[in-house]
Short mmCIF file of C-alpha atoms in Angstrom, two decimals:
data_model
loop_
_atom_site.label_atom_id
_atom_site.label_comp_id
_atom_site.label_asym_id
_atom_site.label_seq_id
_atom_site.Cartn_x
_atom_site.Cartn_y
_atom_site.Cartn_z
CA UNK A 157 85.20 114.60 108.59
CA UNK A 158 84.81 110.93 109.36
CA UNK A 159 88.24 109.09 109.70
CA UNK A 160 88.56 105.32 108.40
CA UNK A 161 86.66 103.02 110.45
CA UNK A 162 87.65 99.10 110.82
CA UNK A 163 85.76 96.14 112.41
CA UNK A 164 86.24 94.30 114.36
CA UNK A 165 88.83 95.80 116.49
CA UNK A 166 90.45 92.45 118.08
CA UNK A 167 90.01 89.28 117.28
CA UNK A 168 91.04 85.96 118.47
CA UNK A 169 90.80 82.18 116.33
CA UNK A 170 92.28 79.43 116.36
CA UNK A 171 95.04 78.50 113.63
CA UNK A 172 93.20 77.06 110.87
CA UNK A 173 90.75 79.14 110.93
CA UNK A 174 89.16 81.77 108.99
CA UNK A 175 88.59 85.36 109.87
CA UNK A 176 87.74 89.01 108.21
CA UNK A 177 88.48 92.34 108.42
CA UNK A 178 86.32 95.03 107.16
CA UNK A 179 87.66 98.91 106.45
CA UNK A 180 85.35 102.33 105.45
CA UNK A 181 87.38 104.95 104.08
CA UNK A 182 87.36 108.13 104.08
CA UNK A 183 84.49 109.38 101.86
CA UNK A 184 85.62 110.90 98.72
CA UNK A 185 89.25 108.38 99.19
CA UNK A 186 90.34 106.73 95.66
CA UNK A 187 92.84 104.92 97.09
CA UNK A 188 93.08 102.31 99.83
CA UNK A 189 95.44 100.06 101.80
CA UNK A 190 95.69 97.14 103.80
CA UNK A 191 98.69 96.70 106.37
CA UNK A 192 100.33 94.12 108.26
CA UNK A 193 102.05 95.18 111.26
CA UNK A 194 103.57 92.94 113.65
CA UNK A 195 104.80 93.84 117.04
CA UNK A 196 107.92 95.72 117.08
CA UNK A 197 108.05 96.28 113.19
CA UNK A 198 106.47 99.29 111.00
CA UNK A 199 103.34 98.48 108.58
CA UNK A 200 104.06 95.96 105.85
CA UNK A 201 101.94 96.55 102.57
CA UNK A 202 99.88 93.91 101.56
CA UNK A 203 97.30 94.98 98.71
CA UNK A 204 96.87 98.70 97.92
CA UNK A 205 93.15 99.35 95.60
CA UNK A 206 93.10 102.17 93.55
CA UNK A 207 88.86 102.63 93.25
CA UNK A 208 87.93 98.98 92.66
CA UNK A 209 91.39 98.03 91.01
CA UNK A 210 94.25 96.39 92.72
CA UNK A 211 97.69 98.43 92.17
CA UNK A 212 100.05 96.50 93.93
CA UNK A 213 99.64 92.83 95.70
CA UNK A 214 103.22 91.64 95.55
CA UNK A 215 103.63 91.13 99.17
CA UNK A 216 99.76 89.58 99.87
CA UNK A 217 100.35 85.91 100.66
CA UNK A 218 97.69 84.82 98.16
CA UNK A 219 97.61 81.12 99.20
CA UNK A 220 95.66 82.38 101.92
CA UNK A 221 95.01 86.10 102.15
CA UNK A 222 92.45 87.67 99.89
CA UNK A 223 91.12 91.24 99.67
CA UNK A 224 88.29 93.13 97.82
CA UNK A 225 86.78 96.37 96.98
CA UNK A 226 83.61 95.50 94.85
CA UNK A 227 82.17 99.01 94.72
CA UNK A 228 85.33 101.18 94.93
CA UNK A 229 84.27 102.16 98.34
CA UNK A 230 84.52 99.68 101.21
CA UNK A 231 86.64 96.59 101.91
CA UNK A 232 87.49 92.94 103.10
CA UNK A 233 90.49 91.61 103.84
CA UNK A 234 90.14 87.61 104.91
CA UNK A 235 92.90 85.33 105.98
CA UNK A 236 91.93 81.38 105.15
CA UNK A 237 93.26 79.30 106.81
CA UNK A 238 95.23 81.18 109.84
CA UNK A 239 98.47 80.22 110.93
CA UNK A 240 100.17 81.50 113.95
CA UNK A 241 102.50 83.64 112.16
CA UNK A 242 99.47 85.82 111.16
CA UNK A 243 99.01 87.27 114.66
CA UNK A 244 99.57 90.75 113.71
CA UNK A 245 97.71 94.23 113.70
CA UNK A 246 95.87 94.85 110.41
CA UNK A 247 95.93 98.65 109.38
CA UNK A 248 93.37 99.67 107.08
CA UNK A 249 94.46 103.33 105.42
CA UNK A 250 93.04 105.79 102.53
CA UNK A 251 94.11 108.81 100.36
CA UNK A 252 93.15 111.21 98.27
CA UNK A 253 93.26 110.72 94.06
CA UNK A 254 96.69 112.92 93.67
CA UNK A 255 99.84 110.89 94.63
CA UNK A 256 102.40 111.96 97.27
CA UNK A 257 99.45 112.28 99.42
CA UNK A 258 99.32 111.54 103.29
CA UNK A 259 97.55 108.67 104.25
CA UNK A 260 94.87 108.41 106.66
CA UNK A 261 95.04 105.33 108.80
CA UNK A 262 92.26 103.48 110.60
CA UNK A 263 92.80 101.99 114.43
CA UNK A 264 93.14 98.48 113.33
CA UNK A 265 92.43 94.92 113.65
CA UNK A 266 94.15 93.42 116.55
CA UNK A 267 94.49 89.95 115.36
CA UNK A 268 95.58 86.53 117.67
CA UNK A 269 96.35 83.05 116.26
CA UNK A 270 96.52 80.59 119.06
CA UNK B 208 118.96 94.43 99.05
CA UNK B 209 116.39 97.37 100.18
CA UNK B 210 116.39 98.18 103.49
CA UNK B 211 115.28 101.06 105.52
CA UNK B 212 117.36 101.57 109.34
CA UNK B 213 115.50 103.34 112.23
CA UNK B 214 117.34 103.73 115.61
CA UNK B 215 115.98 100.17 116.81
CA UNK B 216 116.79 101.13 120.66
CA UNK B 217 114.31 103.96 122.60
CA UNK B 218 115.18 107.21 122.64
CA UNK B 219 114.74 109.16 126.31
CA UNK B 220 115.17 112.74 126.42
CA UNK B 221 114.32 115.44 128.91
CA UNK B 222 111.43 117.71 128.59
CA UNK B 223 112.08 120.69 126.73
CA UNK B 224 115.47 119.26 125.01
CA UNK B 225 115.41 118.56 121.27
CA UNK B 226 114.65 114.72 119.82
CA UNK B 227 116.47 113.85 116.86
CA UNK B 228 115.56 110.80 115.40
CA UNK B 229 117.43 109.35 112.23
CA UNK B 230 115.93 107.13 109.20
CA UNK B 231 118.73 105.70 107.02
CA UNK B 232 118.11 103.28 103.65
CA UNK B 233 119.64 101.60 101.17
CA UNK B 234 118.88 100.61 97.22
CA UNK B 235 116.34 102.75 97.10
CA UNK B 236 115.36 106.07 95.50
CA UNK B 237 112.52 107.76 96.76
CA UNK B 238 110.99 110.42 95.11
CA UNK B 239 109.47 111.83 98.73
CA UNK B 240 109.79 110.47 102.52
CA UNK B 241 107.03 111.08 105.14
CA UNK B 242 107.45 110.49 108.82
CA UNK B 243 104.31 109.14 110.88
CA UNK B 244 103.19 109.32 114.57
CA UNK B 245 102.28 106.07 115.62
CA UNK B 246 100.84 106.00 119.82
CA UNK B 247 99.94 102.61 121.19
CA UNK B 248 96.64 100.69 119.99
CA UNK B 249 96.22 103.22 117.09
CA UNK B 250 96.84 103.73 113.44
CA UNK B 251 99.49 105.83 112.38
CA UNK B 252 99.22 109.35 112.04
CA UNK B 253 101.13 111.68 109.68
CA UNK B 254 103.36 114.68 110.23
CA UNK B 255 105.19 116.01 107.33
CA UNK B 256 106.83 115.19 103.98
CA UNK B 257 109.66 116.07 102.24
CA UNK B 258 110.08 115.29 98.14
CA UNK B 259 114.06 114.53 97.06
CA UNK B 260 114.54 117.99 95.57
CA UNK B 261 114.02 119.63 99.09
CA UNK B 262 116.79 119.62 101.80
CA UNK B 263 114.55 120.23 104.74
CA UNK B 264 111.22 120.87 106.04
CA UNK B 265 109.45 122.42 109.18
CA UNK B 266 105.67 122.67 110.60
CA UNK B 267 105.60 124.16 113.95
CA UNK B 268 108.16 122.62 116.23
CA UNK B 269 109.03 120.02 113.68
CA UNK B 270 111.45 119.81 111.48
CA UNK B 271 112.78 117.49 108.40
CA UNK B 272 115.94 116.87 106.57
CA UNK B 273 116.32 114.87 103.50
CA UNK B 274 120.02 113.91 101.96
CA UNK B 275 119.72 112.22 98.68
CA UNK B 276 123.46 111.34 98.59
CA UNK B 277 123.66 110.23 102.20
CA UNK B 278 120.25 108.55 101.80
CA UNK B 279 119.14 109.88 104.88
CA UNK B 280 116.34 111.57 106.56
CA UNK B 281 116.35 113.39 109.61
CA UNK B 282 113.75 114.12 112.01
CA UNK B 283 113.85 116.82 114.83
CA UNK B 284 111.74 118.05 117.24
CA UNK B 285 112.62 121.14 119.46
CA UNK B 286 111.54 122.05 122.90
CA UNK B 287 109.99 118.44 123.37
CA UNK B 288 107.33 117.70 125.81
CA UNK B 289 105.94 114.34 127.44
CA UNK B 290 103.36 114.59 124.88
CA UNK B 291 105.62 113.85 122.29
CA UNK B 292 106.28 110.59 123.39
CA UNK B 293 104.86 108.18 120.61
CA UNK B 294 106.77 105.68 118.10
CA UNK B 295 107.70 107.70 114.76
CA UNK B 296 108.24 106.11 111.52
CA UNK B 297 109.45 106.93 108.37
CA UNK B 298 108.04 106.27 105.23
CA UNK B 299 109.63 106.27 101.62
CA UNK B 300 107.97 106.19 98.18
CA UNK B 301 108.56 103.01 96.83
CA UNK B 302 106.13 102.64 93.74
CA UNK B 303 103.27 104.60 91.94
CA UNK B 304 100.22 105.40 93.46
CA UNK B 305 101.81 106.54 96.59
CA UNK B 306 102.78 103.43 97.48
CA UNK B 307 105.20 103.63 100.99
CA UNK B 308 107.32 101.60 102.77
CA UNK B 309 108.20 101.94 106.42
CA UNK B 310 110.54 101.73 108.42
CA UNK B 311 110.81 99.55 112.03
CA UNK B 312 109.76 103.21 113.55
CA UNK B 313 111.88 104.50 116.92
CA UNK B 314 110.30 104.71 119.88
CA UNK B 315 110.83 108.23 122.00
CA UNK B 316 110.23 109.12 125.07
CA UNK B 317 110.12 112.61 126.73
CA UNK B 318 110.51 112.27 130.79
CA UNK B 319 110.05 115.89 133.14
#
């Protein structure tokens, strides 16, 4: 089976810029999640969809970080403007309906503010 | 306030010895903790999990412990090998819909 796929897989702006990640889950995958990981640290939550509803954005910095999933399948996660502290990896991951489930993770979006 | 404690520091052990990494937290009460496999430039990968009413877990030459009244997880793997080496994080269940947290992750590494 397919794993999660993410585009692009670096990317570098300048601050003040804007930028976009995209994620494909696994087929089949109700739920999905975007991460923010930052060197040394584990993956911070940032918006978790559950099909085309959002479950939990309490740690998305909505003055400038937006996410969708129109059609319950694929997603974008934008950052507008950019600041420096954004340089992070962004981890795109799915699961299956049923909770307690494992969750597949995609390779990322290597992401640098200058 | 919440917090969840891997052993910040590497961990080197020799080949064939057994790695036992620790995941500590506080203020929080996790119905189920899952540990991850993280290698460098890629996505995490999972390994096992273990729900609050179970004290431990295995799957091959892995093993998991899980002490509700310590609030502690532990994470062991016997007869290690260089392959082995790879950041490992734990996750805890901190909401509905399978939301996780994780942890800073530890870093091991298995030397001949």
């Amino acid at each position: 089976e397919a794993g999660v796929a993410q585009s692009p897989r670096y990317k570098i702006i300048e601050k003040r810029q804007s930028v976009a990640f995209w994620c494909n889950p696994i087929s089949g995958h109700a739920t999905l999640y975007w991460y923010q990981q930052i060197l040394g640290q584990g993956p911070k939550l940032l918006i978790q969809f559950q099909n085309n509803g959002v479950v939990d954005d309490s740690q998305l910095p909505k003055d400038r970080f937006s996410a969708e999933r129109l059609k319950g399948v694929d997603s974008t996660l934008k950052i507008q403007p950019a600041k420096l502290e954004d340089s992070a990896v962004y981890l795109c991951a799915s699961s299956a309906e049923d909770s307690h489930n494992e969750q597949f993770f995609g390779p990322g979006t290597r992401l640098t503010v200058l | 306030s919440q917090k969840i404690e891997q052993n910040s520091e590497a961990l080197n052990i020799q080949e064939g010895k057994t790695a036992t990494l620790t995941c500590n937290y506080t203020n929080y009460s996790p119905a189920y903790l899952q540990w991850y496999r993280q290698d460098p430039g890629r996505g995490p990968v999972f390994l096992l999990l273990i729900r609050e009413n179970e004290k431990e877990k295995r799957k091959e030459r892995l093993k998991v412990t899980f002490d509700t009244t310590l609030k502690q997880s532990l994470f062991h793997i016997t007869a290690s090998q260089p392959a082995d080496s790879a950041t490992y994080l734990c996750a805890l269940e901190t909401g509905g819909g399978n939301k996780l947290t994780f942890g800073t992750g530890t870093q091991l590494k298995v030397e001949l």
